[in-house]
Amino acid sequence: MSVKTVATTPFDGQKPGTSGLRKKVSVFRQPNYLENFVQSIFDSLEGFAGKTLVVGGDGRFYNRTAVQTILKMAAANGFGRAKVGQGGILSTPAVSCVIREHQAFGGIVLSASHNPGGPDEDFGIKYNVSAGGPAPEKVTNAIHARTQEISAYRILDAGDVDLDVPGEQTLGDMVVEVIDPVADYAALMEKLFDFDAIRAMFQGGFRMRFDAMHAVTGPYAREILENRLGAPAGTVMNGEPLEDFGGGHPDPNLVHAKELVEIMYGPDAPDLGAASDGDGDRNMILGPHTYVTPSDSLAILTANAHLAPGYAKGVAGVARSMPTSRAADRVAEKMGIAAYETPTGWKFFGNLLDAGKVTLCGEESFGTGSDHVREKDGLWAVLMWLNVLAARKEGVADILRAHWAEYGRTFYSRHDYEGLEGAAAEDLMNALRGKLSGLSGTTLGGRTVALADDFAYTDPVDGSVAEKQGIRIGFEDGARIVYRLSGTGTAGATLRVYIERYEPDPAKHEGDTQEALADLIGLSKEIADIPGKVGRDAPTVIT
Ligand code: G16
């Protein structure tokens, strides 16, 4: 087996977005495309000779091919060991867990998250650092810079590794260890949560459905919920990971997890409904006829975390991405703990978690997690909810209503305008930016503007600055409209508009969110002139 050095030329557009490089499979299949990016990762790192690299993905189409290429390149570049999930499978939080548990140098995650999979759909790759989290911007910027000047990559001239047989094999001078994708992760969950109490709850007749959406969490959920916690077989639905997710869109929201939503709003709804996404880091929580927004879920878990053994010492602080509702801030204030507002992207939580400033983090985009790993974690959130339900002996809706009664309710919704022409979307954002300085103190739709800015974040740990992270228009009554362009799409542009309103009066907590926000929704279209700038009267997806 010899190391080949292959001459190559740069590709345009290998710039990691909100979470790694995501492109159509056809783009990744171009000769040298994946290789260039992987070599650029390795070229941007120092000191990994002889060290361990964790490799795995969500099992989508092209996963196995990419794993083989990465292993051969890792061997040729001098890694000493690669830990790869059996079948090339590892959920994103499991990669983070394995990196941390085994003090690996880093890891490569193959996923386009909640985007569809298949030959004509999406693929993605990102690098995670030794703390287990997505590489910070200084690393992703270095990787991107390297992609623009790359002239050669190194790869071992060798046959494929057998990814289906657990145990060790050699690939040149590197050991490849095919590991059980679930074992380390499940062991960590057992340490954090009161499995006995949850098991007793299932024995007492508690019913749940977990929709794995034919994505990576199927094996994890079956092992943890059905095998270890004793939930009846069939609790996990769509549990077989498929390369194309069964043709579905593995995004756990009210639109794409339709089958689960119908069950939870049906006549014989179970006590808890939950879903996760393509790579297992997102979650959606439902009770019978009840939807818990991700923003409320973060607030509720912050207020109740002490009920889980792994968090009995309390929560040091909580962080949320800027567009996430401020429900968690109200909990933090009452608990006397710090609340942080970061840009969108889980990577921005890494420093706060490493420094012990926060214990829990969350995002409106169905992401919740804690300092147990450095990724958001879908099944973790489900287990946290199960633990809270078991400890409080109340239903999801009761807990949600009690939370609103204590802290007030934040009505919250995200409106996505997908498939926009890139230049038109940029133009809309630039026009909005141009208006900002004149907005403060003016009255819009009967509300006085208290804040109008383009969010900039200075990391309190390393002082790094991220600018232009989304336009915030805040009103004196606590209502807020936020605009930003998605950084995870692979075609055209998506405008995300986040709308919220705070309602302290418990007598006004019931009711439909879209109706409760109707005037602000109208205002959001008007302020940005959405119909005029991008020719749309209505969003394509509402969550
Ligand atoms: C990624 C990021 C999240 C972000 C989400 C949506 O999640 O890790 O921080 O909230 O994308 O980003 P955007 O609004 O830019 O599309 P995932 O689950 O896609 O890896």
Coordinates of C-alpha atoms in Angstrom, one line a residue, residues 132-382:
G132 CA -16.2 17.5 20.4
G133 CA -17.8 20.5 18.8
P134 CA -18.0 22.0 15.3
A135 CA -14.8 23.8 14.4
P136 CA -14.9 27.5 15.3
E137 CA -14.9 30.2 12.6
K138 CA -11.1 30.7 12.7
V139 CA -10.7 27.0 11.8
T140 CA -13.5 27.0 9.1
N141 CA -12.0 30.2 7.6
A142 CA -8.6 28.5 7.5
I143 CA -10.1 25.5 5.8
H144 CA -11.8 27.7 3.2
A145 CA -8.7 29.6 2.6
R146 CA -6.8 26.4 2.0
T147 CA -9.5 25.1 -0.5
Q148 CA -8.7 28.2 -2.6
E149 CA -5.0 27.4 -3.1
I150 CA -4.9 23.6 -2.9
S151 CA -2.7 21.9 -5.5
A152 CA -2.4 18.3 -4.3
Y153 CA -3.9 15.7 -1.9
R154 CA -2.6 12.6 -0.3
I155 CA -4.5 9.3 -0.4
L156 CA -3.5 5.7 0.3
D157 CA -3.6 3.4 -2.7
A158 CA -5.6 0.6 -0.9
G159 CA -8.7 -1.4 -1.1
D160 CA -11.8 -0.5 0.9
V161 CA -12.2 -1.1 4.6
D162 CA -14.9 -3.5 5.7
L163 CA -17.2 -1.1 7.5
D164 CA -19.7 -3.8 8.7
V165 CA -17.4 -5.9 10.9
P166 CA -16.7 -4.5 14.4
G167 CA -13.1 -4.6 15.5
E168 CA -9.7 -3.5 14.3
Q169 CA -8.3 -3.5 10.8
T170 CA -5.2 -1.8 9.4
L171 CA -5.0 0.6 6.6
G172 CA -1.4 1.4 5.8
D173 CA 0.1 2.5 9.2
M174 CA -3.3 3.5 10.6
V175 CA -5.5 1.3 12.7
V176 CA -9.2 1.5 11.7
E177 CA -11.5 0.5 14.5
V178 CA -15.1 -0.1 13.5
I179 CA -17.2 0.7 16.6
D180 CA -20.7 0.1 17.8
P181 CA -22.3 3.5 17.0
V182 CA -24.6 3.4 19.9
A183 CA -22.5 2.1 22.9
D184 CA -20.6 5.2 24.1
Y185 CA -23.6 7.4 23.6
A186 CA -26.1 5.2 25.4
A187 CA -23.7 4.8 28.3
L188 CA -23.4 8.6 28.6
M189 CA -27.2 9.0 28.6
E190 CA -27.5 6.4 31.4
K191 CA -25.2 8.6 33.5
L192 CA -27.2 11.8 33.0
F193 CA -30.8 10.6 33.4
D194 CA -32.8 8.6 36.0
F195 CA -33.4 5.5 33.8
D196 CA -35.1 3.7 36.8
A197 CA -37.7 6.4 37.1
I198 CA -38.3 6.6 33.4
R199 CA -38.5 2.8 33.2
A200 CA -41.1 2.8 36.0
M201 CA -43.1 5.4 34.1
F202 CA -43.2 3.1 31.0
Q203 CA -44.1 0.2 33.2
G204 CA -47.0 2.2 34.6
G205 CA -48.5 2.6 31.1
F206 CA -46.9 5.8 29.9
R207 CA -47.0 5.8 26.1
M208 CA -44.8 7.6 23.6
R209 CA -44.0 7.6 19.9
F210 CA -40.5 8.5 18.7
D211 CA -40.2 9.3 15.0
A212 CA -36.7 8.6 13.7
M213 CA -37.8 9.7 10.2
H214 CA -35.8 6.8 8.6
A215 CA -32.7 8.6 9.7
V216 CA -29.8 8.0 12.0
T217 CA -31.5 8.0 15.4
G218 CA -33.4 4.7 14.7
P219 CA -30.8 2.4 16.2
Y220 CA -30.1 4.8 19.1
A221 CA -33.8 5.2 20.0
R222 CA -34.5 1.5 19.8
E223 CA -31.6 0.7 22.0
I224 CA -32.3 3.4 24.6
L225 CA -36.0 3.7 24.6
E226 CA -37.1 0.1 23.8
N227 CA -34.2 -2.0 25.1
R228 CA -32.9 -0.1 28.1
L229 CA -36.0 1.8 29.2
G230 CA -38.6 -0.9 28.4
A231 CA -40.8 1.2 26.2
P232 CA -43.0 -1.3 24.1
A233 CA -41.7 -2.4 20.7
G234 CA -43.1 0.0 18.1
T235 CA -42.6 3.1 20.3
V236 CA -39.9 4.0 17.7
M237 CA -41.4 4.5 14.3
N238 CA -39.6 4.8 11.0
G239 CA -36.6 3.4 12.8
E240 CA -34.6 1.9 9.8
P241 CA -32.0 4.4 8.6
L242 CA -32.4 4.6 4.8
E243 CA -30.0 6.3 2.3
D244 CA -32.9 8.5 1.1
F245 CA -34.8 8.7 4.4
G246 CA -37.6 6.9 2.6
G247 CA -38.0 9.8 0.3
G248 CA -38.9 12.1 3.2
H249 CA -37.5 15.3 4.5
P250 CA -35.9 14.4 7.8
D251 CA -36.7 17.6 9.5
P252 CA -38.6 17.2 12.8
N253 CA -41.1 20.0 12.5
L254 CA -44.9 20.3 12.2
V255 CA -44.7 20.2 8.4
H256 CA -42.2 17.4 7.8
A257 CA -43.0 15.0 10.7
K258 CA -46.6 14.9 9.6
E259 CA -47.2 11.2 10.5
L260 CA -46.2 11.8 14.1
V261 CA -48.1 15.1 14.3
E262 CA -51.3 13.3 13.1
I263 CA -50.8 10.7 15.8
M264 CA -50.3 13.3 18.5
Y265 CA -53.3 15.3 17.4
G266 CA -55.5 12.1 16.9
P267 CA -58.1 10.6 19.1
D268 CA -55.8 8.2 21.0
A269 CA -52.7 10.4 21.3
P270 CA -49.9 9.0 23.4
D271 CA -48.4 10.9 26.3
L272 CA -45.3 12.1 24.5
G273 CA -44.4 12.5 20.8
A274 CA -40.9 13.2 19.7
A275 CA -38.9 13.3 16.5
S276 CA -35.3 13.8 15.4
D277 CA -33.6 14.7 12.2
G278 CA -31.2 13.2 9.6
D279 CA -28.2 13.3 11.8
G280 CA -29.8 13.1 15.2
D281 CA -29.1 16.5 16.6
R282 CA -32.5 18.1 16.4
N283 CA -35.6 17.4 18.3
M284 CA -39.3 18.2 18.3
I285 CA -41.4 17.7 21.4
L286 CA -45.2 17.1 21.4
G287 CA -47.8 16.3 24.0
P288 CA -51.3 15.1 23.2
H289 CA -52.8 17.9 21.1
T290 CA -49.8 20.0 22.2
Y291 CA -46.8 21.4 20.5
V292 CA -43.9 22.7 22.5
T293 CA -41.9 25.3 20.6
P294 CA -38.1 24.7 20.7
S295 CA -37.8 28.1 22.4
D296 CA -40.2 27.1 25.2
S297 CA -38.6 23.7 25.4
L298 CA -35.2 25.3 26.2
A299 CA -36.9 27.5 28.9
I300 CA -38.7 24.6 30.5
L301 CA -35.7 22.3 30.5
T302 CA -33.6 25.1 32.1
A303 CA -36.2 25.5 34.8
N304 CA -36.4 21.7 35.4
A305 CA -32.9 20.4 34.7
H306 CA -32.1 19.9 38.3
L307 CA -34.7 17.0 38.3
A308 CA -32.2 14.9 36.2
P309 CA -29.4 13.4 38.2
G310 CA -26.7 14.7 35.7
Y311 CA -27.9 18.2 36.4
A312 CA -28.8 18.0 40.1
K313 CA -26.1 20.5 40.9
G314 CA -28.0 23.1 38.9
V315 CA -27.4 25.1 35.7
A316 CA -24.5 27.5 35.5
G317 CA -26.1 29.5 32.7
V318 CA -28.1 29.2 29.5
A319 CA -27.3 30.3 26.0
R320 CA -29.6 30.7 23.0
S321 CA -29.1 31.7 19.4
M322 CA -30.2 35.3 18.8
P323 CA -33.4 34.4 16.8
T324 CA -34.5 32.0 19.5
S325 CA -37.3 33.5 21.6
R326 CA -36.3 35.1 24.9
A327 CA -38.4 32.7 27.0
A328 CA -35.2 31.1 28.5
D329 CA -33.9 34.6 29.4
R330 CA -36.9 35.0 31.7
V331 CA -36.1 31.7 33.5
A332 CA -32.4 32.6 33.8
E333 CA -33.4 36.0 35.3
K334 CA -35.6 34.3 37.9
M335 CA -33.0 31.7 38.7
G336 CA -30.2 34.3 39.0
I337 CA -28.1 32.7 36.3
A338 CA -26.4 34.1 33.2
A339 CA -28.2 34.1 29.8
Y340 CA -26.2 34.5 26.6
E341 CA -27.3 35.4 23.1
T342 CA -25.1 34.0 20.4
P343 CA -25.3 34.0 16.5
T344 CA -27.0 31.1 14.8
G345 CA -24.8 28.1 14.6
W346 CA -24.0 25.6 17.4
K347 CA -20.3 26.3 17.0
F348 CA -20.9 29.6 18.9
F349 CA -21.8 27.8 22.0
G350 CA -18.6 25.8 22.2
N351 CA -16.5 28.4 24.1
L352 CA -19.3 29.1 26.6
L353 CA -19.6 25.4 27.3
D354 CA -15.9 24.8 27.5
A355 CA -15.5 27.7 29.9
G356 CA -18.3 26.4 32.2
K357 CA -20.3 29.6 31.7
V358 CA -23.4 27.7 30.5
T359 CA -24.8 24.2 31.0
L360 CA -27.7 24.3 28.6
C361 CA -28.0 25.8 25.1
G362 CA -30.8 25.9 22.6
E363 CA -32.0 27.2 19.3
E364 CA -35.3 27.8 17.6
S365 CA -34.3 25.5 14.8
F366 CA -35.2 22.5 17.0
G367 CA -31.9 22.2 18.7
T368 CA -31.3 21.7 22.4
G369 CA -28.3 20.4 24.2
S370 CA -26.0 20.7 27.2
D371 CA -22.4 20.5 28.3
H372 CA -22.5 16.6 28.0
V373 CA -21.3 16.9 24.4
R374 CA -20.5 19.8 22.1
E375 CA -23.4 19.3 19.6
K376 CA -27.1 19.8 20.0
D377 CA -28.6 16.4 20.8
G378 CA -32.0 15.2 19.8
L379 CA -32.3 12.1 21.9
W380 CA -30.8 13.9 24.9
A381 CA -33.6 16.4 24.7
V382 CA -36.2 13.6 24.6

